[in-house]
């Protein structure tokens, strides 16, 4: 059943389905099984901490929509998609079933595509024609179809297609963020961008440790407990996703001449307000 000695592995679904279930949802059919021990906390939740930490995505996504309700729909869509990813992540980690894995990964693709659109079309004028949003939608659709076509019978194809397509768009987003950062003169905004990047990179480092060094995490010296780095990654990714969307929103408002400011909710959550609120542009 296992092609790797670590707990994150590709699973032969035919062999897995012949084994007795070790929890409510039965043997995993997802293309990847993360480092958290399955059904260790609850008979009904495959990965308890990974599921619990996914709530952070729902919280920041909904708060982003609420606090930026007066802004363009593109930003409401991007914030909202973070919450949708959180719901899918709970479904995936709670069951480790392939169909519910799609509820996690497919929204991630569309969420990063939405952010890419916000980053690229950030000027007061439209840079590209109708072909651009259409191309973005087709990119997401083709990726979705390939992932679903691969299904639980070809885990490696599904995993590679998702990781490569998602990573490519992330790199596109990062290239435009570098351009945005280079044009910023406000020191406070520059510091916030640095904080956003540090949180995102730190979370990604934890993701890699959990993914690639699972055997070590499961067998720490002195009987230390698995630190559940994938769950911590969820929280870090949630915070950095909120911050990057908010800062791109700030940049867009500035380019539109709306004189944006950063204010703080409950002294911990930054959000964008504008001095001169104009009618929203789609």
Coordinates of C-alpha atoms in Angstrom, one line a residue:
X1 CA 0.0 0.0 0.0
X2 CA 2.8 2.4 0.8
X3 CA 5.5 3.4 -1.7
X4 CA 7.4 5.5 0.9
X5 CA 8.5 4.9 4.4
X6 CA 7.0 8.2 5.6
X7 CA 3.5 8.9 6.5
X8 CA 2.9 11.3 3.6
X9 CA 2.7 9.0 0.5
X10 CA 0.9 8.1 -2.6
X11 CA -1.6 5.4 -2.0
X12 CA -2.5 2.5 -4.2
X13 CA -6.3 2.9 -3.9
X14 CA -7.0 -0.7 -4.9
X15 CA -4.9 -2.2 -2.1
X16 CA -6.1 0.4 0.3
X17 CA -9.7 -0.3 -0.3
X18 CA -9.2 -4.0 0.6
X19 CA -7.9 -3.1 4.1
X20 CA -10.2 -2.7 7.1
X21 CA -11.0 0.9 8.0
X22 CA -9.1 2.5 10.8
X23 CA -11.7 5.3 11.3
X24 CA -15.2 6.4 10.3
X25 CA -14.3 7.3 6.7
X26 CA -12.4 4.1 6.0
X27 CA -9.0 3.8 4.4
X28 CA -7.6 6.9 2.6
X29 CA -8.2 7.3 -1.1
X30 CA -6.5 10.7 -1.4
X31 CA -3.3 11.2 -3.4
X32 CA -1.4 12.2 -0.3
X33 CA -1.7 11.3 3.4
X34 CA 0.0 13.9 5.6
X35 CA 2.3 13.4 8.6
X36 CA -0.4 13.7 11.2
X37 CA -1.4 10.2 12.5
X38 CA -4.8 9.2 11.2
X39 CA -7.7 9.0 13.6
X40 CA -5.4 9.6 16.5
X41 CA -7.7 12.1 18.3
X42 CA -11.2 11.2 17.0
X43 CA -12.7 8.1 15.3
X44 CA -14.6 10.6 13.1
X45 CA -11.8 12.9 12.0
X46 CA -8.9 11.5 10.0
X47 CA -6.5 14.4 10.7
X48 CA -7.8 16.3 13.7
X49 CA -5.2 19.1 13.9
X50 CA -5.0 19.7 10.2
X51 CA -8.8 19.9 10.1
X52 CA -9.0 22.2 13.1
X53 CA -6.3 24.6 11.8
X54 CA -8.2 24.9 8.5
X55 CA -10.8 27.0 10.4
X56 CA -8.3 29.9 10.3
X57 CA -8.8 30.1 6.5
X58 CA -12.5 30.5 6.9
X59 CA -12.1 33.2 9.6
X60 CA -9.6 35.4 7.6
X61 CA -11.6 34.9 4.4
X62 CA -14.9 36.0 5.9
X63 CA -13.3 38.9 7.8
X64 CA -11.6 40.0 4.6
X65 CA -14.9 40.1 2.8
X66 CA -16.6 41.9 5.7
X67 CA -13.9 44.5 6.2
X68 CA -13.5 45.3 2.5
X69 CA -17.1 45.1 1.5
X70 CA -17.0 48.5 -0.2
X71 CA -14.1 47.5 -2.5
X72 CA -14.2 45.9 -5.9
X73 CA -15.8 42.5 -6.4
X74 CA -12.5 41.0 -7.5
X75 CA -11.2 41.4 -3.9
X76 CA -14.4 40.1 -2.4
X77 CA -14.0 37.1 -4.6
X78 CA -10.4 36.6 -3.6
X79 CA -11.1 36.9 0.1
X80 CA -14.1 34.7 -0.2
X81 CA -12.2 32.0 -2.0
X82 CA -9.8 31.8 1.0
X83 CA -12.8 30.8 3.1
X84 CA -13.9 28.3 0.5
X85 CA -10.4 26.7 0.6
X86 CA -10.8 26.4 4.3
X87 CA -14.1 24.5 4.0
X88 CA -12.6 22.2 1.5
X89 CA -9.5 21.7 3.6
X90 CA -11.6 20.6 6.5
X91 CA -13.4 18.1 4.3
X92 CA -10.2 16.8 2.9
X93 CA -8.2 16.4 6.1
X94 CA -11.2 15.2 8.0
X95 CA -11.7 12.3 5.6
X96 CA -8.7 11.8 3.4
X97 CA -11.1 10.8 0.6
X98 CA -10.1 11.8 -3.0
X99 CA -13.4 13.5 -4.0
X100 CA -13.1 15.7 -0.9
X101 CA -9.5 16.3 -1.7
X102 CA -10.7 18.0 -4.8
X103 CA -12.8 20.4 -2.6
X104 CA -9.5 21.5 -1.1
X105 CA -7.2 21.7 -4.1
X106 CA -9.6 23.0 -6.9
X107 CA -10.6 26.1 -4.8
X108 CA -6.9 26.7 -4.2
X109 CA -6.2 26.9 -7.9
X110 CA -9.1 29.4 -8.4
X111 CA -8.1 31.4 -5.4
X112 CA -4.6 32.0 -6.6
X113 CA -5.9 32.7 -10.1
X114 CA -8.2 35.4 -8.6
X115 CA -5.3 36.9 -6.7
X116 CA -3.2 36.8 -10.0
X117 CA -5.9 38.8 -11.7
X118 CA -5.9 41.4 -8.9
X119 CA -2.1 41.7 -9.1
X120 CA -1.9 42.0 -12.9
X121 CA -4.9 44.3 -13.4
X122 CA -3.9 46.7 -10.7
X123 CA -3.8 50.0 -12.7
X124 CA -6.4 52.7 -13.1
X125 CA -6.8 51.5 -16.7
X126 CA -7.4 48.0 -18.0
X127 CA -4.1 46.4 -19.1
X128 CA -5.6 43.5 -21.0
X129 CA -8.7 42.7 -23.0
X130 CA -11.5 40.3 -22.3
X131 CA -9.2 37.5 -23.4
X132 CA -7.2 37.8 -20.1
X133 CA -10.0 36.8 -17.6
X134 CA -11.2 34.2 -20.1
X135 CA -7.7 32.7 -20.3
X136 CA -7.5 32.6 -16.5
X137 CA -10.9 30.8 -16.3
X138 CA -9.7 28.3 -19.0
X139 CA -6.5 27.7 -17.1
X140 CA -8.5 26.8 -14.0
X141 CA -10.9 24.7 -16.0
X142 CA -8.3 22.6 -17.8
X143 CA -6.4 22.1 -14.5
X144 CA -9.6 21.0 -12.8
X145 CA -10.5 18.5 -15.6
X146 CA -7.0 16.9 -15.6
X147 CA -7.0 16.5 -11.8
X148 CA -10.5 15.0 -11.9
X149 CA -9.7 12.8 -14.9
X150 CA -6.6 11.4 -13.1
X151 CA -8.9 10.5 -10.2
X152 CA -7.8 8.1 -7.4
X153 CA -6.5 5.7 -10.0
X154 CA -3.5 7.9 -10.9
X155 CA -2.5 9.7 -7.8
X156 CA 0.9 10.8 -9.1
X157 CA -0.6 12.6 -12.1
X158 CA -3.1 14.4 -10.0
X159 CA -0.6 15.5 -7.4
X160 CA 2.0 16.7 -10.0
X161 CA -0.6 18.6 -12.1
X162 CA -2.0 20.3 -9.0
X163 CA 1.4 21.2 -7.6
X164 CA 2.9 22.4 -10.9
X165 CA -0.2 24.4 -12.0
X166 CA -0.6 26.1 -8.6
X167 CA 3.1 26.8 -8.2
X168 CA 3.3 28.4 -11.6
X169 CA 0.6 30.9 -10.8
X170 CA 2.2 31.6 -7.4
X171 CA 5.4 32.5 -9.2
X172 CA 3.5 34.8 -11.5
X173 CA 1.9 36.5 -8.5
X174 CA 5.3 36.8 -6.7
X175 CA 6.8 38.4 -9.8
X176 CA 4.1 41.1 -9.8
X177 CA 4.4 41.5 -6.0
X178 CA 8.1 42.3 -6.5
X179 CA 7.1 45.1 -9.0
X180 CA 4.5 46.4 -6.5
X181 CA 7.0 46.4 -3.7
X182 CA 9.5 48.3 -5.8
X183 CA 7.1 51.2 -6.3
X184 CA 6.1 51.6 -2.7
X185 CA 7.4 54.7 -0.9
X186 CA 5.5 54.4 2.4
X187 CA 7.8 52.7 4.9
X188 CA 5.0 51.2 6.9
X189 CA 3.5 49.5 3.9
X190 CA 6.9 48.2 2.9
X191 CA 7.3 46.7 6.4
X192 CA 3.9 45.1 6.1
X193 CA 4.9 43.5 2.8
X194 CA 8.0 42.2 4.4
X195 CA 6.0 40.7 7.3
X196 CA 3.6 39.1 4.8
X197 CA 6.5 37.5 2.9
X198 CA 8.2 36.4 6.1
X199 CA 5.1 34.7 7.4
X200 CA 4.4 33.0 4.0
X201 CA 8.0 31.8 3.6
X202 CA 8.1 30.5 7.2
X203 CA 4.9 28.7 6.7
X204 CA 6.1 27.1 3.5
X205 CA 9.3 26.0 5.2
X206 CA 7.2 24.2 7.8
X207 CA 5.1 22.6 5.1
X208 CA 8.2 21.2 3.5
X209 CA 9.6 19.9 6.8
X210 CA 6.3 18.1 7.5
X211 CA 6.1 16.7 3.9
X212 CA 9.7 15.7 3.5
X213 CA 10.8 14.8 7.0
X214 CA 7.8 13.1 8.3
X215 CA 9.7 10.1 9.6
X216 CA 11.8 12.5 11.8
X217 CA 8.7 14.4 13.0
X218 CA 7.1 11.1 14.1
X219 CA 10.1 9.9 15.9
X220 CA 11.6 12.9 17.7
X221 CA 14.1 12.3 20.5
X222 CA 13.1 12.3 24.2
X223 CA 9.7 11.1 23.2
X224 CA 8.7 14.6 22.0
X225 CA 5.3 14.9 20.3
X226 CA 4.9 15.5 16.6
X227 CA 4.7 19.3 16.4
X228 CA 1.9 19.1 13.6
X229 CA 3.8 21.5 11.3
X230 CA 1.2 21.1 8.5
X231 CA -1.4 22.5 10.9
X232 CA 0.8 25.4 11.7
X233 CA 1.3 25.9 7.9
X234 CA -2.4 26.3 7.6
X235 CA -2.5 29.2 10.1
X236 CA 0.6 30.9 8.5
X237 CA -0.8 30.5 5.0
X238 CA -4.1 31.9 6.2
X239 CA -2.5 35.0 7.6
X240 CA -0.2 35.6 4.6
X241 CA -3.1 35.0 2.2
X242 CA -5.1 37.7 4.0
X243 CA -2.2 40.1 4.1
X244 CA -1.2 39.8 0.5
X245 CA -4.8 40.2 -0.7
X246 CA -5.3 43.2 1.6
X247 CA -2.0 44.8 0.4
X248 CA -2.9 44.2 -3.3
X249 CA -6.2 45.8 -2.5
X250 CA -4.4 48.8 -1.0
X251 CA -2.2 49.1 -4.1
X252 CA -5.2 49.0 -6.4
X253 CA -7.0 51.7 -4.4
X254 CA -3.8 53.9 -4.5
X255 CA -3.6 53.5 -8.2
X256 CA -7.2 54.6 -8.5
X257 CA -6.5 57.7 -6.5
X258 CA -8.7 56.7 -3.6
X259 CA -6.1 57.7 -0.9
X260 CA -6.2 54.4 1.0
X261 CA -5.2 54.0 4.6
X262 CA -4.5 51.0 6.8
X263 CA -6.6 50.8 10.0
X264 CA -6.7 48.1 12.6
X265 CA -9.6 46.0 13.8
X266 CA -9.3 44.9 17.4
X267 CA -5.8 46.2 17.3
X268 CA -4.6 43.0 15.6
X269 CA -6.2 42.9 12.1
X270 CA -5.2 45.4 9.5
X271 CA -7.6 46.4 6.7
X272 CA -7.9 49.0 4.0
X273 CA -10.1 52.1 4.2
X274 CA -10.3 55.0 1.7
X275 CA -10.7 58.7 2.2
X276 CA -12.6 59.2 -1.1
X277 CA -14.9 56.3 -1.9
X278 CA -15.7 56.1 -5.6
X279 CA -18.1 53.8 -7.2
X280 CA -16.7 50.3 -7.5
X281 CA -15.2 49.1 -10.8
X282 CA -15.5 45.5 -11.8

